[in-house]
Coordinates of C-alpha atoms in Angstrom, one line a residue:
M1 CA 102.8 114.8 84.1
H2 CA 101.7 111.7 83.7
D3 CA 100.5 109.9 80.8
H4 CA 97.5 108.1 82.0
I5 CA 95.9 108.5 85.3
A6 CA 96.7 104.8 86.2
E7 CA 100.5 106.1 86.8
A8 CA 99.0 109.2 89.1
I9 CA 97.1 106.7 91.0
A10 CA 100.0 104.4 91.5
R11 CA 102.1 107.3 93.5
P12 CA 101.2 106.9 97.1
A13 CA 101.6 110.1 99.9
L14 CA 103.3 109.3 103.1
V15 CA 101.2 111.7 106.0
R16 CA 102.3 112.1 109.3
T17 CA 100.1 110.5 111.7
G18 CA 101.6 111.2 115.3
E19 CA 105.0 110.9 116.8
R20 CA 106.9 108.2 115.2
L21 CA 103.8 107.0 113.1
V22 CA 103.2 107.7 109.2
C23 CA 100.4 106.8 106.8
L24 CA 101.8 105.2 103.5
R25 CA 98.2 106.4 101.8
F26 CA 97.0 105.1 98.6
E27 CA 94.3 105.5 96.3
T28 CA 94.1 102.2 95.2
M29 CA 97.3 100.5 96.3
K30 CA 97.1 97.5 93.9
V31 CA 97.4 99.7 90.7
V32 CA 101.1 99.8 91.7
S33 CA 101.5 96.2 91.1
A34 CA 99.4 95.5 88.2
L35 CA 100.8 98.5 86.1
E36 CA 104.2 97.4 86.9
A37 CA 103.4 93.8 86.1
V38 CA 101.9 94.5 82.8
R39 CA 104.4 97.0 82.1
H40 CA 107.0 94.2 83.0
L41 CA 105.3 91.8 80.8
L42 CA 105.1 93.9 77.7
R43 CA 108.7 94.5 78.1
T44 CA 109.7 91.1 77.7
G45 CA 107.4 89.5 75.2
V46 CA 105.3 87.6 77.5
V47 CA 102.0 89.5 76.3
A48 CA 101.3 91.7 73.3
P49 CA 99.0 95.0 73.0
G50 CA 96.0 93.4 72.1
D51 CA 96.0 90.4 74.1
T52 CA 93.4 89.8 77.1
L53 CA 94.5 89.1 80.5
V54 CA 92.4 87.4 83.1
D55 CA 92.6 86.9 87.1
S56 CA 90.0 86.5 90.0
S57 CA 89.6 89.5 92.3
S58 CA 87.4 90.7 95.4
G59 CA 87.5 93.9 93.9
I60 CA 90.7 96.3 94.1
Y61 CA 92.9 94.4 92.1
A62 CA 89.7 94.2 89.2
Y63 CA 90.0 97.8 89.0
A64 CA 93.8 97.9 89.0
L65 CA 93.7 95.5 86.4
A66 CA 91.6 97.0 84.2
L67 CA 93.4 100.4 84.5
A68 CA 96.4 98.6 83.5
C69 CA 94.8 97.2 80.4
H70 CA 93.3 100.6 79.3
R71 CA 97.0 102.1 79.8
F72 CA 98.7 99.6 77.8
G73 CA 96.0 98.7 75.4
L74 CA 95.4 95.1 76.4
R75 CA 92.0 93.6 77.2
C76 CA 90.7 92.3 80.3
H77 CA 88.8 90.0 81.8
I78 CA 87.9 89.8 85.5
V79 CA 86.4 86.6 87.8
G80 CA 84.8 88.7 90.3
S81 CA 83.7 87.9 94.0
T82 CA 80.5 88.5 95.1
T83 CA 81.7 91.4 97.0
V84 CA 82.2 93.5 93.6
D85 CA 79.4 96.1 94.4
H86 CA 77.6 98.4 91.8
T87 CA 80.0 101.5 91.4
L88 CA 83.2 99.2 90.5
R89 CA 81.1 96.8 88.1
T90 CA 79.7 100.2 86.3
Q91 CA 83.4 101.4 86.3
L92 CA 84.6 98.2 85.0
A93 CA 82.3 98.3 82.3
V94 CA 83.0 101.5 81.3
L95 CA 86.7 100.8 80.6
G96 CA 86.1 98.3 78.6
A97 CA 86.7 95.1 81.1
T98 CA 84.5 92.0 81.1
L99 CA 83.3 90.9 84.4
E100 CA 81.9 87.3 85.6
Q101 CA 80.8 87.8 89.0
M102 CA 79.9 84.7 91.4
P103 CA 76.7 84.4 92.7
P104 CA 76.7 84.6 96.6
A105 CA 78.1 82.3 98.6
A106 CA 77.8 80.5 102.2
D107 CA 81.3 81.2 103.0
L108 CA 84.7 83.0 101.4
K109 CA 86.4 79.9 101.0
L110 CA 83.7 78.6 98.6
D111 CA 83.8 81.8 96.7
Q112 CA 87.7 81.5 96.0
D113 CA 87.5 78.3 95.2
R114 CA 84.8 78.7 92.7
R115 CA 86.7 81.8 91.0
V116 CA 90.0 79.7 90.9
R117 CA 87.8 76.7 89.1
R118 CA 86.4 79.4 86.9
I119 CA 89.9 80.4 85.8
G120 CA 91.0 77.1 84.7
E121 CA 87.7 76.6 82.8
I122 CA 88.5 80.0 80.9
L123 CA 92.1 79.1 80.1
R124 CA 91.1 75.8 78.8
A125 CA 88.9 77.6 76.4
H126 CA 91.0 80.4 75.5
P127 CA 94.7 78.8 76.0
D128 CA 96.1 82.2 74.5
W129 CA 94.8 84.4 77.6
H130 CA 97.1 85.5 80.2
W131 CA 96.2 85.0 83.7
M132 CA 97.8 87.4 86.0
R133 CA 98.0 85.3 89.2
Q134 CA 98.2 88.0 91.7
Y135 CA 98.2 85.4 94.6
H136 CA 101.0 83.6 92.8
D137 CA 103.2 85.3 90.6
R138 CA 106.3 87.5 92.4
V139 CA 105.8 89.7 89.1
H140 CA 103.7 91.8 91.7
Y141 CA 106.2 92.6 93.6
L142 CA 108.1 94.8 90.9
G143 CA 106.1 97.7 91.5
Y144 CA 106.8 98.3 95.2
R145 CA 110.6 98.8 94.6
A146 CA 109.7 102.4 93.5
V147 CA 107.6 102.8 96.6
A148 CA 110.0 101.8 99.2
E149 CA 112.9 104.0 97.3
E150 CA 110.3 106.5 98.6
I151 CA 109.9 105.2 101.6
A152 CA 113.9 105.2 102.3
R153 CA 114.2 108.6 101.1
E154 CA 112.0 110.2 103.5
L155 CA 112.5 108.0 106.8
D156 CA 115.4 106.3 108.3
A157 CA 114.6 102.8 107.2
S158 CA 117.1 101.3 109.4
R159 CA 114.7 102.1 112.5
L160 CA 111.4 101.4 110.7
I161 CA 108.7 98.9 110.8
V162 CA 106.2 98.3 108.3
V163 CA 102.6 97.4 109.4
G164 CA 99.8 96.1 106.6
G165 CA 96.9 93.7 105.8
V166 CA 98.4 90.6 104.3
G167 CA 95.9 89.9 101.7
S168 CA 98.0 88.4 98.5
G169 CA 101.5 89.0 100.2
A170 CA 102.7 91.1 97.6
S171 CA 102.4 94.7 99.2
T172 CA 104.0 93.9 102.6
G173 CA 106.0 91.3 101.1
A174 CA 107.6 93.7 98.5
L175 CA 108.3 96.4 100.6
A176 CA 109.7 94.8 103.6
T177 CA 112.0 92.8 100.5
W178 CA 112.8 96.0 98.7
L179 CA 113.7 97.8 102.0
R180 CA 116.1 95.2 103.6
S181 CA 118.0 95.3 100.6
S182 CA 119.7 98.3 102.1
A183 CA 118.4 98.3 106.0
P184 CA 118.3 94.6 106.8
G185 CA 116.9 95.2 110.5
V186 CA 113.4 97.0 109.0
G187 CA 110.3 95.4 110.6
L188 CA 107.5 93.8 109.2
V189 CA 104.1 93.3 110.9
G190 CA 101.1 91.2 109.5
V191 CA 97.8 92.3 110.0
Q192 CA 94.9 89.6 109.3
P193 CA 91.5 89.1 110.0
F194 CA 90.0 86.2 112.1
G195 CA 89.0 83.0 110.0
S196 CA 91.9 83.6 107.9
I197 CA 94.2 80.2 106.9
T198 CA 97.5 82.6 106.0
F199 CA 98.4 82.4 109.4
G200 CA 96.8 80.1 111.3
S201 CA 93.3 81.8 112.6
E202 CA 90.5 79.9 110.9
H203 CA 89.6 78.3 114.0
V204 CA 88.3 81.4 115.0
A205 CA 85.1 82.9 113.2
D206 CA 84.5 86.5 113.0
P207 CA 80.2 86.7 113.3
D208 CA 80.4 89.8 111.8
I209 CA 82.9 90.1 108.8
I210 CA 85.8 88.5 107.3
I211 CA 87.7 91.7 106.1
A212 CA 87.9 91.4 102.6
G213 CA 90.8 91.4 101.1
I214 CA 93.6 90.7 103.7
G215 CA 92.5 87.5 104.7
S216 CA 92.3 84.1 102.8
S217 CA 90.8 80.9 102.7
I218 CA 93.1 79.1 100.0
P219 CA 97.0 79.2 100.3
F220 CA 98.5 82.1 98.6
G221 CA 102.2 81.8 97.0
N222 CA 102.9 85.3 97.0
V223 CA 102.8 84.9 101.3
T224 CA 106.7 84.5 102.4
H225 CA 106.0 83.7 106.0
E226 CA 109.1 84.1 107.1
L227 CA 109.8 87.7 106.2
Y228 CA 107.0 88.5 108.9
D229 CA 108.2 89.5 112.5
T230 CA 104.9 90.0 114.1
I231 CA 101.1 89.1 113.0
H232 CA 98.0 91.0 114.6
W233 CA 94.8 89.4 113.7
V234 CA 92.1 92.5 113.9
G235 CA 88.3 91.6 114.2
F236 CA 85.3 94.1 112.6
S237 CA 84.6 95.9 115.8
A238 CA 88.2 96.6 116.5
A239 CA 89.1 97.4 112.9
L240 CA 85.8 99.8 112.7
S241 CA 87.2 101.9 115.7
G242 CA 90.3 102.5 114.2
S243 CA 89.1 103.6 110.8
V244 CA 86.8 105.8 112.4
D245 CA 89.6 107.3 115.0
L246 CA 91.8 107.9 111.7
L247 CA 89.2 109.6 109.7
R248 CA 88.2 111.6 113.0
R249 CA 92.1 112.4 114.3
H250 CA 93.6 112.7 110.9
A251 CA 91.3 113.2 108.2
I252 CA 92.3 110.0 106.4
F253 CA 89.3 108.3 104.7
A254 CA 90.2 105.1 104.3
G255 CA 89.3 101.3 104.3
L256 CA 88.5 98.6 106.8
S257 CA 92.0 97.0 106.7
T258 CA 93.5 100.6 107.0
G259 CA 91.6 100.7 110.5
A260 CA 93.2 97.1 111.4
A261 CA 96.5 98.4 110.5
Y262 CA 96.5 101.4 112.3
L263 CA 95.2 99.9 115.6
A264 CA 98.5 97.4 114.7
A265 CA 100.9 100.2 113.9
R266 CA 99.9 102.2 117.0
W267 CA 100.5 99.3 119.3
E268 CA 103.9 98.8 117.8
R269 CA 104.9 102.3 118.2
D270 CA 103.8 102.4 121.5
H271 CA 105.9 99.4 122.1
S272 CA 109.1 100.2 120.4
D273 CA 111.5 103.1 119.9
R274 CA 110.9 103.0 115.8
T275 CA 109.2 104.8 113.5
V276 CA 105.9 102.7 112.2
V277 CA 104.3 103.1 108.6
F278 CA 101.3 101.7 108.1
I279 CA 99.6 100.9 104.8
A280 CA 95.9 102.7 103.8
A281 CA 95.6 100.1 100.6
D282 CA 92.4 102.3 99.7
T283 CA 89.6 104.9 100.4
G284 CA 86.5 104.3 102.4
H285 CA 83.7 104.8 100.0
R286 CA 82.9 101.3 99.8
Y287 CA 82.5 101.0 103.8
V288 CA 80.2 104.7 104.3
D289 CA 77.2 102.3 105.3
T290 CA 78.9 99.4 107.0
V291 CA 81.8 101.2 108.6
F292 CA 81.4 105.0 108.7
A293 CA 77.6 105.3 109.4
R294 CA 78.2 103.4 112.5
H295 CA 80.9 105.8 114.2
A296 CA 78.9 106.2 117.2
E297 CA 79.8 102.5 118.0
A298 CA 83.6 103.1 117.8
A299 CA 85.2 102.2 120.7
P300 CA 88.5 104.8 121.8
V301 CA 90.8 103.3 120.2
A302 CA 93.3 104.1 123.2
S303 CA 91.1 101.4 125.2
L304 CA 91.8 98.6 122.9
A305 CA 95.0 96.4 123.3
P306 CA 95.5 92.7 122.0
V307 CA 95.7 89.7 123.8
E308 CA 98.9 87.9 123.5
P309 CA 98.2 84.4 124.0
A310 CA 101.2 81.7 124.2
T311 CA 99.7 79.8 121.1
R312 CA 97.7 80.1 118.0
A313 CA 95.1 78.3 119.9
G314 CA 94.6 80.7 122.2
L315 CA 93.8 83.5 119.6
A316 CA 90.5 85.6 120.3
L317 CA 88.6 88.4 119.1
P318 CA 88.5 91.6 118.7
W319 CA 92.2 91.7 118.3
S320 CA 95.1 89.2 119.1
R321 CA 99.1 89.6 118.7
M322 CA 101.9 87.4 118.2
R323 CA 105.2 87.2 117.4
W324 CA 105.7 85.0 114.1
P325 CA 106.3 82.2 113.6
A326 CA 103.7 81.6 116.6
P327 CA 103.6 77.9 118.5
A328 CA 100.2 76.2 117.2

């Protein structure tokens, strides 16, 4: 029995979705990193009960940090993206977290830059508050150790490829780091949206959307580029097809980044003899109208394949793949 709902949410499920294809399914993945990060900060005396933790978030991490603060008796303040929706705002308010939501921005970079600047202003006014720095502090790797151990118990890690949206770099980077400590040959495939600077696709704009949470317009310190063997860049239309197929074929209702990871994982499985685990970071509730209500538009996933350009200059919608490091 768990003492708090955050501990239950932090436990993922491994679900078979075909031959040598496994979904690592979370309800809200970042609860794993936030919960263990806060526990570590309390244990080491960096923060104490009653302190205020602050960070920037596009949505999922805000909920995760609010749950962790609720669990350990801390205050939570979030500088939120324009993408924070009504449901999440309401949950944060009831949980006791305070939210400053940025007004609509013309582009993602402006939104992220404004949030970072606002964090700096807050810390100057409240120097006793602790900035969690989810994009840069390796304390967010700690929670994934237990997840990696669970994967290793269930699957042969020596013949494993992990696929997931890169985002802050913590989930994929941590899983690969912990798994490789006992099985050095574990493969790591990162999934990116077009327009993200993290792996150099900022010159390719997706006219539909930048998939929230797995890309960035500013550098993230938790992204260790050397950990990745391959990168897939997946656009909105291809990710929509992946999300719809995953629900239709396997009854897994997950977010748009999961649809992108599912496509990439199917490709890697079909072009190797390894078992592939792909990360489903959250549920599909935020995407009911923008993705799942448009299920008639979904292309059959078997009809989709990535282009594999010689250099990053050749990256193209709706889906590209390159070995990493990749020439510019």
